[in-house]
Short mmCIF file of C-alpha atoms in Angstrom, two decimals:
data_model
loop_
_atom_site.label_atom_id
_atom_site.label_comp_id
_atom_site.label_asym_id
_atom_site.label_seq_id
_atom_site.Cartn_x
_atom_site.Cartn_y
_atom_site.Cartn_z
CA MET A 11 -102.88 3.93 -193.56
CA LEU A 12 -101.31 6.60 -191.35
CA ASN A 13 -98.08 7.31 -193.21
CA GLU A 14 -99.42 10.42 -194.98
CA ASP A 15 -101.06 11.87 -191.87
CA VAL A 16 -100.36 14.55 -189.29
CA ILE A 17 -101.52 13.38 -185.86
CA TYR A 18 -103.01 15.73 -183.27
CA LEU A 19 -102.83 14.41 -179.70
CA ILE A 20 -105.80 15.19 -177.46
CA MET A 21 -106.47 14.40 -173.80
CA PRO A 22 -110.30 14.07 -173.73
CA ALA A 23 -110.42 15.21 -170.10
CA ARG A 24 -108.86 18.50 -171.21
CA TYR A 25 -110.82 18.94 -174.44
CA GLY A 26 -114.44 18.70 -173.30
CA GLY A 27 -114.76 14.92 -173.43
CA ILE A 28 -115.87 13.00 -176.51
CA ASN A 29 -118.70 15.41 -177.33
CA GLY A 30 -116.38 18.37 -176.81
CA ILE A 31 -114.08 16.90 -179.43
CA ARG A 32 -117.05 16.34 -181.74
CA ARG A 33 -117.95 20.02 -181.45
CA ARG A 34 -114.43 21.01 -182.39
CA LEU A 35 -113.94 18.75 -185.43
CA GLY A 36 -114.49 21.70 -187.76
CA TYR A 37 -111.75 23.65 -185.98
CA LEU A 38 -109.35 20.70 -186.19
CA ALA A 39 -110.05 19.98 -189.84
CA ASP A 40 -109.55 23.66 -190.66
CA LEU A 41 -106.25 23.67 -188.76
CA GLY A 42 -105.02 21.05 -191.20
CA VAL A 43 -104.31 17.98 -189.09
CA THR A 44 -105.59 14.68 -190.50
CA ALA A 45 -105.72 12.24 -187.56
CA LEU A 46 -106.68 12.54 -183.89
CA TRP A 47 -105.00 10.47 -181.19
CA LEU A 48 -107.14 10.43 -178.06
CA THR A 49 -105.57 9.31 -174.80
CA PRO A 50 -107.58 6.44 -173.22
CA VAL A 51 -111.34 6.89 -173.00
CA PHE A 52 -111.99 3.59 -171.19
CA ARG A 53 -113.31 3.34 -167.65
CA SER A 54 -110.56 4.13 -165.18
CA MET A 55 -109.92 5.71 -161.80
CA SER A 56 -107.81 8.60 -163.11
CA TYR A 57 -108.26 11.56 -165.44
CA HIS A 58 -105.46 10.33 -167.73
CA GLY A 59 -107.02 6.91 -168.29
CA TYR A 60 -103.96 4.66 -168.34
CA ASP A 61 -105.25 2.60 -165.39
CA ILE A 62 -108.08 0.91 -167.29
CA THR A 63 -110.78 -0.88 -165.29
CA ASP A 64 -113.02 -1.97 -168.19
CA TYR A 65 -111.68 -2.63 -171.69
CA TYR A 66 -115.16 -2.76 -173.25
CA ASP A 67 -116.70 0.48 -172.05
CA ILE A 68 -116.21 4.25 -172.21
CA ASP A 69 -115.71 6.23 -169.02
CA LYS A 70 -118.95 8.09 -168.30
CA ARG A 71 -116.96 11.25 -167.63
CA TYR A 72 -116.14 11.38 -171.35
CA GLY A 73 -119.39 10.05 -172.83
CA THR A 74 -120.82 6.77 -174.05
CA ILE A 75 -119.96 4.14 -176.63
CA ASP A 76 -122.61 5.69 -178.90
CA ASP A 77 -120.89 9.08 -178.48
CA TYR A 78 -117.57 7.48 -179.40
CA LYS A 79 -119.05 5.82 -182.50
CA ALA A 80 -120.54 9.17 -183.51
CA LEU A 81 -117.15 10.81 -183.02
CA VAL A 82 -115.48 8.33 -185.37
CA ARG A 83 -118.23 8.72 -187.98
CA GLU A 84 -118.23 12.53 -187.85
CA ALA A 85 -114.42 12.70 -187.82
CA HIS A 86 -114.40 10.68 -191.04
CA GLU A 87 -116.90 13.11 -192.55
CA HIS A 88 -114.38 15.88 -191.79
CA GLY A 89 -111.51 13.90 -193.34
CA LEU A 90 -110.05 13.04 -189.93
CA LYS A 91 -108.93 9.62 -188.68
CA ILE A 92 -109.28 8.43 -185.08
CA ILE A 93 -106.49 6.65 -183.20
CA MET A 94 -107.47 4.81 -180.02
CA ASP A 95 -105.01 4.76 -177.11
CA ILE A 96 -104.94 1.54 -175.10
CA VAL A 97 -102.57 -0.33 -172.78
CA PHE A 98 -102.15 -4.09 -172.46
CA ASN A 99 -99.03 -4.05 -170.27
CA HIS A 100 -101.05 -3.20 -167.17
CA CYS A 101 -104.53 -2.30 -165.98
CA GLY A 102 -105.91 -0.34 -163.04
CA LYS A 103 -105.82 -1.86 -159.57
CA GLU A 104 -109.58 -1.34 -159.36
CA HIS A 105 -110.17 -3.64 -162.34
CA PRO A 106 -112.29 -6.64 -161.17
CA TRP A 107 -109.51 -8.91 -162.42
CA PHE A 108 -107.18 -7.84 -159.64
CA SER A 109 -109.45 -8.84 -156.76
CA ASP A 110 -110.66 -11.96 -158.56
CA PRO A 111 -108.12 -13.00 -161.26
CA PRO A 112 -109.50 -15.42 -163.89
CA GLU A 113 -106.35 -17.53 -163.52
CA LYS A 114 -103.49 -17.68 -161.03
CA ASP A 115 -100.92 -16.28 -163.47
CA TRP A 116 -103.12 -13.47 -164.85
CA PHE A 117 -100.75 -10.91 -163.26
CA ASN A 118 -96.99 -10.68 -162.84
CA ASN A 119 -95.62 -10.12 -159.32
CA ALA A 120 -99.11 -10.10 -157.81
CA ASP A 121 -97.69 -10.99 -154.41
CA THR A 122 -94.59 -8.73 -154.30
CA GLN A 123 -95.98 -5.87 -156.44
CA GLU A 124 -92.38 -5.14 -157.50
CA ILE A 125 -92.01 -2.05 -159.69
CA THR A 126 -90.30 -2.26 -163.07
CA ASN A 127 -86.72 -0.99 -163.40
CA PHE A 128 -87.85 1.21 -166.33
CA ARG A 129 -84.84 -0.02 -168.35
CA GLN A 130 -86.49 -1.09 -171.60
CA THR A 131 -83.14 -1.71 -173.28
CA THR A 132 -82.94 -5.04 -171.46
CA VAL A 133 -85.46 -6.50 -173.93
CA ILE A 134 -82.94 -6.16 -176.79
CA ASP A 135 -79.64 -6.20 -174.87
CA PRO A 136 -77.70 -9.32 -175.99
CA TYR A 137 -75.86 -9.32 -172.65
CA ALA A 138 -78.82 -8.63 -170.35
CA SER A 139 -79.24 -10.78 -167.27
CA GLU A 140 -82.48 -12.72 -166.87
CA TYR A 141 -82.98 -10.94 -163.56
CA ASP A 142 -82.99 -7.52 -165.22
CA LYS A 143 -85.19 -8.60 -168.12
CA ARG A 144 -87.75 -10.12 -165.77
CA GLN A 145 -87.87 -6.95 -163.70
CA THR A 146 -88.38 -4.84 -166.84
CA VAL A 147 -91.19 -6.95 -168.28
CA ASN A 148 -92.84 -8.29 -165.12
CA GLY A 149 -92.47 -5.25 -162.87
CA TRP A 150 -95.44 -3.01 -162.22
CA PHE A 151 -95.45 0.36 -163.98
CA ALA A 152 -96.88 1.99 -160.82
CA ASN A 153 -98.27 0.72 -157.54
CA THR A 154 -101.79 1.42 -158.84
CA MET A 155 -101.19 -0.47 -162.11
CA PRO A 156 -100.80 -4.27 -161.78
CA ASP A 157 -98.67 -5.83 -164.50
CA LEU A 158 -100.60 -8.15 -166.83
CA ASN A 159 -99.02 -11.45 -167.88
CA LEU A 160 -99.46 -11.52 -171.65
CA ARG A 161 -97.76 -14.91 -171.77
CA ASN A 162 -101.06 -16.33 -170.54
CA PRO A 163 -102.74 -17.46 -173.81
CA ARG A 164 -106.28 -16.75 -172.53
CA LEU A 165 -105.37 -13.18 -171.61
CA LEU A 166 -103.69 -12.62 -174.97
CA GLU A 167 -106.74 -14.02 -176.78
CA TYR A 168 -108.94 -11.69 -174.73
CA PHE A 169 -106.98 -8.67 -175.99
CA ILE A 170 -107.03 -9.90 -179.59
CA ARG A 171 -110.82 -10.20 -179.43
CA CYS A 172 -111.11 -6.88 -177.62
CA THR A 173 -109.13 -5.14 -180.36
CA ASP A 174 -111.29 -6.79 -183.02
CA TRP A 175 -114.41 -5.57 -181.26
CA TRP A 176 -113.34 -1.92 -181.17
CA ILE A 177 -112.15 -1.91 -184.79
CA GLU A 178 -115.28 -3.61 -186.12
CA ASN A 179 -117.82 -1.79 -183.96
CA THR A 180 -116.45 1.74 -184.09
CA GLY A 181 -114.39 2.02 -187.27
CA ILE A 182 -111.26 3.39 -185.60
CA ASP A 183 -108.32 3.90 -187.95
CA GLY A 184 -105.40 2.97 -185.71
CA ILE A 185 -104.24 2.13 -182.22
CA ARG A 186 -101.56 3.69 -180.08
CA MET A 187 -100.23 1.10 -177.62
CA ASP A 188 -99.00 2.57 -174.37
CA THR A 189 -95.83 1.13 -172.73
CA TYR A 190 -95.37 -1.17 -175.73
CA SER A 191 -91.82 -2.25 -174.97
CA TYR A 192 -92.58 -3.05 -171.30
CA ALA A 193 -94.90 -5.86 -172.34
CA ASP A 194 -93.79 -9.35 -173.38
CA LEU A 195 -92.58 -8.72 -176.94
CA GLU A 196 -93.34 -12.20 -178.24
CA ALA A 197 -96.92 -11.83 -177.07
CA MET A 198 -97.19 -8.38 -178.62
CA GLN A 199 -95.81 -9.69 -181.91
CA THR A 200 -98.46 -12.42 -181.87
CA TRP A 201 -101.13 -9.79 -181.22
CA LEU A 202 -99.82 -7.67 -184.11
CA ARG A 203 -99.82 -10.60 -186.54
CA GLU A 204 -103.40 -11.44 -185.60
CA ILE A 205 -104.57 -7.85 -186.02
CA HIS A 206 -102.78 -7.46 -189.36
CA SER A 207 -104.22 -10.71 -190.68
CA ARG A 208 -107.76 -9.71 -189.68
CA HIS A 209 -107.48 -6.04 -190.62
CA PRO A 210 -104.96 -5.50 -193.44
CA GLY A 211 -103.64 -1.95 -193.54
CA PHE A 212 -104.55 -1.24 -189.92
CA HIS A 213 -101.67 0.47 -188.13
CA VAL A 214 -100.41 0.31 -184.56
CA ILE A 215 -98.26 3.03 -183.00
CA GLY A 216 -96.18 1.88 -180.06
CA GLU A 217 -94.70 3.87 -177.19
CA THR A 218 -90.99 2.97 -177.33
CA TRP A 219 -89.46 5.38 -174.84
CA VAL A 220 -85.74 4.92 -175.32
CA CYS A 221 -83.82 7.85 -176.78
CA ALA A 222 -81.73 5.78 -179.17
CA ALA A 223 -82.41 5.05 -182.85
CA PRO A 224 -81.21 1.40 -182.69
CA PHE A 225 -83.79 0.59 -180.03
CA THR A 226 -86.61 2.28 -181.95
CA ALA A 227 -85.58 0.52 -185.15
CA SER A 228 -85.50 -2.84 -183.39
CA MET A 229 -89.15 -2.40 -182.43
CA GLN A 230 -90.08 -1.77 -186.07
CA HIS A 231 -88.10 -4.79 -187.23
CA GLY A 232 -89.96 -6.79 -184.57
CA GLY A 233 -93.30 -6.11 -186.25
CA LEU A 234 -94.43 -2.81 -184.74
CA ASP A 235 -95.84 -0.64 -187.53
CA ILE A 236 -95.00 2.77 -186.12
CA PRO A 237 -92.57 3.22 -183.21
CA MET A 238 -92.26 6.62 -181.52
CA ASP A 239 -89.02 8.51 -182.18
CA PHE A 240 -87.81 9.53 -178.74
CA ALA A 241 -84.27 10.04 -180.05
CA LEU A 242 -85.47 12.79 -182.35
CA PHE A 243 -87.65 14.22 -179.57
CA GLU A 244 -84.58 14.48 -177.36
CA ALA A 245 -82.58 16.11 -180.17
CA PHE A 246 -85.24 18.80 -180.66
CA GLY A 247 -85.32 19.35 -176.89
CA TYR A 248 -81.61 20.06 -176.67
CA ALA A 249 -81.41 21.99 -179.95
CA LYS A 250 -84.01 24.58 -178.92
CA HIS A 251 -81.62 25.88 -176.23
CA GLU A 252 -78.49 25.80 -178.42
CA GLU A 253 -77.04 27.47 -181.47
CA THR A 254 -75.88 25.39 -184.42
CA ARG A 255 -72.13 25.63 -184.05
CA GLU A 256 -70.28 22.51 -182.87
CA ALA A 257 -70.93 19.21 -184.64
CA TRP A 258 -73.04 17.98 -181.71
CA SER A 259 -75.06 21.14 -181.02
CA GLY A 260 -78.19 22.82 -182.34
CA LEU A 261 -79.56 21.51 -185.62
CA ASN A 262 -76.54 19.23 -185.91
CA ARG A 263 -78.45 17.05 -183.44
CA ILE A 264 -81.28 16.59 -185.95
CA TYR A 265 -78.80 15.84 -188.73
CA ASN A 266 -76.98 13.32 -186.54
CA ILE A 267 -80.16 11.40 -185.65
CA LEU A 268 -81.29 11.16 -189.27
CA CYS A 269 -77.93 9.67 -190.27
CA TYR A 270 -79.13 6.45 -188.64
CA ASP A 271 -82.34 6.14 -190.64
CA TYR A 272 -80.78 3.21 -192.51
CA LEU A 273 -81.52 1.16 -189.39
CA TYR A 274 -85.28 1.32 -189.97
CA LYS A 275 -87.40 -0.82 -192.24
CA ASN A 276 -89.09 2.45 -193.19
CA PRO A 277 -88.18 5.72 -191.42
CA ALA A 278 -91.25 7.40 -192.88
CA MET A 279 -93.31 5.01 -190.72
CA VAL A 280 -91.89 6.36 -187.45
CA MET A 281 -93.80 8.93 -185.41
CA ALA A 282 -91.89 12.11 -184.53
CA PHE A 283 -92.93 14.81 -182.07
CA LEU A 284 -91.72 17.86 -180.18
CA ASP A 285 -93.71 17.09 -177.03
CA ASN A 286 -96.66 15.16 -175.65
CA HIS A 287 -98.68 14.61 -172.46
CA ASP A 288 -95.79 12.96 -170.58
CA VAL A 289 -93.06 15.58 -171.04
CA ASN A 290 -92.46 19.32 -170.88
CA ARG A 291 -94.31 21.30 -173.49
CA PHE A 292 -91.92 22.66 -176.10
CA ILE A 293 -92.07 26.29 -174.93
CA GLU A 294 -92.09 25.11 -171.29
CA ASP A 295 -93.16 27.78 -168.78
CA ILE A 296 -91.65 30.70 -170.62
CA ASP A 297 -92.80 34.14 -169.53
CA PRO A 298 -94.27 35.84 -172.64
CA TYR A 299 -92.76 39.13 -171.46
CA SER A 300 -89.25 37.78 -170.87
CA PRO A 301 -86.34 38.67 -173.18
CA ASN A 302 -86.11 35.00 -174.22
CA ALA A 303 -89.73 34.74 -175.34
CA PRO A 304 -89.30 35.98 -178.94
CA THR A 305 -86.43 33.53 -179.57
CA MET A 306 -88.41 30.61 -178.12
CA LEU A 307 -91.44 31.41 -180.29
CA LYS A 308 -89.24 31.58 -183.38
CA THR A 309 -87.64 28.29 -182.37
CA LEU A 310 -91.07 26.65 -182.02
CA LYS A 311 -92.00 27.76 -185.54
CA ALA A 312 -88.69 26.52 -186.91
CA SER A 313 -88.96 23.17 -185.14
CA LEU A 314 -92.51 22.63 -186.40
CA ALA A 315 -91.40 23.41 -189.95
CA ILE A 316 -88.67 20.79 -189.69
CA LEU A 317 -90.92 18.25 -187.98
CA LEU A 318 -93.52 18.56 -190.75
CA THR A 319 -91.05 18.09 -193.61
CA LEU A 320 -88.95 15.15 -192.37
CA PRO A 321 -89.54 11.54 -193.48
CA ARG A 322 -91.65 10.87 -190.39
CA ILE A 323 -95.29 10.82 -189.29
CA PRO A 324 -95.52 14.04 -187.25
CA GLN A 325 -97.53 14.35 -184.04
CA ILE A 326 -98.59 17.70 -182.61
CA TYR A 327 -99.77 18.08 -179.01
CA TYR A 328 -103.07 19.90 -178.52
CA GLY A 329 -102.69 23.61 -177.87
CA THR A 330 -99.29 23.93 -179.55
CA GLU A 331 -100.98 26.07 -182.19
CA VAL A 332 -102.01 28.58 -179.50
CA LEU A 333 -98.77 28.55 -177.50
CA MET A 334 -99.82 26.37 -174.56
CA GLY A 335 -96.89 25.89 -172.21
CA GLY A 336 -96.03 23.99 -169.06
CA THR A 337 -93.44 21.72 -167.46
CA THR A 338 -93.68 18.45 -165.57
CA VAL A 339 -91.40 19.88 -162.85
CA LYS A 340 -94.51 21.28 -161.18
CA SER A 341 -96.71 18.28 -162.06
CA ASP A 342 -97.93 16.29 -165.05
CA ARG A 343 -101.15 18.30 -164.86
CA ASN A 344 -99.15 21.42 -165.72
CA VAL A 345 -98.61 20.09 -169.26
CA ARG A 346 -102.20 18.80 -169.46
CA LYS A 347 -104.20 21.98 -168.93
CA PRO A 348 -107.64 22.41 -170.54
CA PHE A 349 -107.62 23.77 -174.08
CA PRO A 350 -108.84 27.39 -173.82
CA GLU A 351 -112.31 27.71 -175.36
CA ARG A 352 -111.53 31.27 -176.42
CA CYS A 353 -108.74 30.02 -178.69
CA LEU A 354 -111.19 28.35 -181.06
CA THR A 355 -111.74 31.69 -182.78
CA ARG A 356 -109.41 34.32 -184.17
CA GLU A 357 -111.18 36.98 -182.10
CA GLY A 358 -110.52 35.09 -178.86
CA ARG A 359 -106.80 34.57 -179.43
CA THR A 360 -104.02 37.02 -178.60
CA ALA A 361 -101.83 38.49 -181.33
CA ASP A 362 -99.04 35.99 -180.65
CA GLU A 363 -101.49 33.08 -180.55
CA ASN A 364 -102.99 34.13 -183.88
CA ASP A 365 -99.54 34.47 -185.39
CA MET A 366 -98.60 30.92 -184.36
CA HIS A 367 -101.97 29.54 -185.42
CA ARG A 368 -101.69 31.12 -188.89
CA TYR A 369 -98.14 29.86 -189.31
CA LEU A 370 -98.87 26.27 -188.34
CA ARG A 371 -102.12 26.21 -190.31
CA ARG A 372 -100.31 27.37 -193.44
CA ILE A 373 -97.68 24.60 -193.21
CA LEU A 374 -100.28 21.96 -192.35
CA HIS A 375 -102.41 22.83 -195.36
CA TRP A 376 -99.35 22.78 -197.61
CA ARG A 377 -98.30 19.43 -196.18
CA ARG A 378 -101.77 17.97 -196.65
CA GLU A 379 -101.61 18.96 -200.32
CA ASN A 380 -98.10 17.47 -200.57
CA SER A 381 -98.52 14.45 -198.29
CA ARG A 382 -97.16 11.98 -200.85
CA LEU A 383 -93.98 14.03 -201.27
CA ILE A 384 -93.31 13.88 -197.51
CA ALA A 385 -94.46 10.27 -197.01
CA TYR A 386 -92.72 8.72 -200.02
CA GLY A 387 -90.18 11.25 -201.28
CA SER A 388 -86.41 10.89 -201.05
CA MET A 389 -84.40 12.79 -198.47
CA LYS A 390 -81.02 14.40 -199.02
CA GLN A 391 -79.40 16.42 -196.24
CA PHE A 392 -76.28 18.54 -195.95
CA ILE A 393 -74.08 18.84 -192.88
CA PRO A 394 -75.06 22.10 -191.12
CA TYR A 395 -72.66 24.82 -192.26
CA ARG A 396 -72.25 28.21 -190.61
CA GLY A 397 -75.49 27.71 -188.72
CA ILE A 398 -77.54 26.64 -191.74
CA TYR A 399 -79.07 23.17 -192.10
CA VAL A 400 -80.36 22.28 -195.58
CA TYR A 401 -82.21 19.25 -196.88
CA GLU A 402 -84.33 18.37 -199.88
CA ARG A 403 -87.42 16.21 -200.21
CA ARG A 404 -88.12 14.96 -203.74
CA LEU A 405 -90.73 12.79 -205.44
CA GLY A 406 -90.95 12.71 -209.23
CA ASP A 407 -90.95 16.28 -210.47
CA SER A 408 -92.01 17.68 -207.05
CA SER A 409 -89.40 18.96 -204.63
CA CYS A 410 -89.13 21.12 -201.55
CA LEU A 411 -85.97 22.67 -200.21
CA VAL A 412 -85.82 23.25 -196.45
CA ILE A 413 -83.32 25.89 -195.29
CA ALA A 414 -83.02 26.32 -191.52
CA ASN A 415 -81.04 28.93 -189.63
CA GLY A 416 -80.20 27.39 -186.28
CA ASN A 417 -78.57 30.46 -184.74
CA ASN A 418 -79.73 33.58 -182.93
CA SER A 419 -78.20 35.83 -185.59
CA PRO A 420 -78.82 36.15 -189.34
CA ALA A 421 -77.17 33.54 -191.58
CA ARG A 422 -76.33 33.59 -195.26
CA PHE A 423 -77.54 30.93 -197.68
CA SER A 424 -75.23 30.43 -200.66
CA PRO A 425 -77.01 28.46 -203.42
CA ALA A 426 -73.77 27.43 -205.10
CA ARG A 427 -72.88 25.19 -202.16
CA TYR A 428 -76.17 23.33 -202.63
CA ALA A 429 -76.15 23.05 -206.42
CA GLU A 430 -76.67 19.32 -205.98
CA VAL A 431 -80.30 20.02 -205.06
CA THR A 432 -80.93 23.49 -206.51
CA GLY A 433 -79.75 22.31 -209.93
CA THR A 434 -80.60 24.66 -212.78
CA ASN A 435 -83.63 26.12 -211.00
CA SER A 436 -83.58 29.87 -210.81
CA GLU A 437 -86.15 30.29 -208.04
CA GLY A 438 -88.44 28.60 -205.56
CA ARG A 439 -91.73 29.59 -203.94
CA ASP A 440 -91.73 30.29 -200.20
CA ILE A 441 -94.73 28.32 -198.92
CA ILE A 442 -95.35 30.74 -196.03
CA SER A 443 -95.16 34.09 -197.81
CA GLY A 444 -96.00 32.87 -201.31
CA ARG A 445 -93.14 34.96 -202.69
CA MET A 446 -90.64 33.70 -205.23
CA VAL A 447 -87.08 33.43 -203.92
CA SER A 448 -84.06 33.55 -206.22
CA LEU A 449 -81.74 30.54 -206.18
CA ARG A 450 -79.14 32.29 -208.32
CA LYS A 451 -77.64 34.48 -205.61
CA PRO A 452 -77.00 34.31 -201.85
CA PHE A 453 -79.63 35.63 -199.45
CA SER A 454 -79.91 36.23 -195.72
CA ILE A 455 -82.11 34.17 -193.38
CA SER A 456 -83.40 35.69 -190.16
CA PRO A 457 -82.43 34.20 -186.78
CA ARG A 458 -84.12 30.88 -185.93
CA LYS A 459 -86.06 30.88 -189.20
CA VAL A 460 -86.88 28.02 -191.56
CA VAL A 461 -87.61 28.68 -195.22
CA ILE A 462 -89.48 25.97 -197.14
CA LEU A 463 -89.22 26.45 -200.89
CA GLU A 464 -91.27 24.61 -203.49
CA VAL A 465 -88.96 23.89 -206.38
CA LYS A 466 -90.04 22.43 -209.70
CA VAL A 467 -87.64 19.70 -210.79
CA GLU A 468 -86.61 20.24 -214.37
CA LYS A 469 -86.51 17.07 -216.43
CA CYS A 470 -83.45 16.50 -218.58
CA GLU A 471 -84.13 16.03 -222.27
CA THR A 472 -82.59 13.02 -223.97
CA ASN A 473 -82.04 12.34 -227.66
CA GLU A 474 -83.53 9.03 -228.73
CA THR A 475 -81.68 7.07 -231.41
#
């Protein structure tokens, strides 16, 4: 089960390969993450691995199958789960299948090599033309990635058996399916049913890259365990450059997205993230000496605090804890730089890197101790008011109050306005500083700061008759 986890995304090519990850398991466990998502480790022609040429072997650049099995075993010893990244929508053009297909319809558009229209909404659009839907599903993702025809029952059975093999022979804890909504959805639903029947409790995360909650929810209702929340990703991306003033700006964007959580079967089984290997890193290419740098670093802290307390499965991209930046404007490689070896120790990190590492580590350890509260607790949010966004997570007699200042100036928190969640409590414990904070009188919150308060829920006494 992945719903109580915090996922850390690693590109093996940028993290020392499989054995490099094994050497760093202690660092990752100490950071406080609980699951590792590795981008594809299969044989391929690229460093990113999404053009697979052998679904049953590990690329020698990263290690061997025995190394991978050892990684899973040792990760489990450290309390870490392993999520395998794979793609069934397409393979690499150098896969032996392409030059000698097992059957004539093994690939879509093998003769024309037509590229997809990248409009995934056609697969749920009630008005979509057949032409558009065919181009979405049958089109190639890139000219080096032939589109596989999952409607072929032999190919689908191959992938079901392949998945079985990796689960049973390595002990992986989950799968992340690349380009999930580009594949034939009926075939993917069949694959999911087979995997669930053979491996109860095994979870699949699917890449569902449409920035709209209804689309993401439709994937979950269609059988996908954990869709990726690109709508929330987009909201964080806009909010970091805005103040929380108009109803559509700043942290109002987060509030507005969460209003649609009723669409999901279970919003706590949706993966949320600030960035990943396909998009700009959250702090982009900011100059650490620029006037905007302090605000961006505060915004990163605030956004991580929100990400880690929402009813979602959070994913953190490797290097976020040590302020790795980059944008895809230059190239995808600019957001996929090697993790700096020096940053594995406090002595090797700069002052700012250590500050971010300490901050994120503190929240991650708190969240690990309170994983059930975040995974199963109720959520109550208030419309952002005068720059402040407030919500409460509650489970039984455990509660946390999240108070976020979404502006570049100090904001005032007035407990009386939030009596619905503060109740009769006189104080709460700040999980970062450890200090007790009074809930009886207003207090000021620094610019771009999030305060997470542990609040003990007081039980009401009743007279029995």
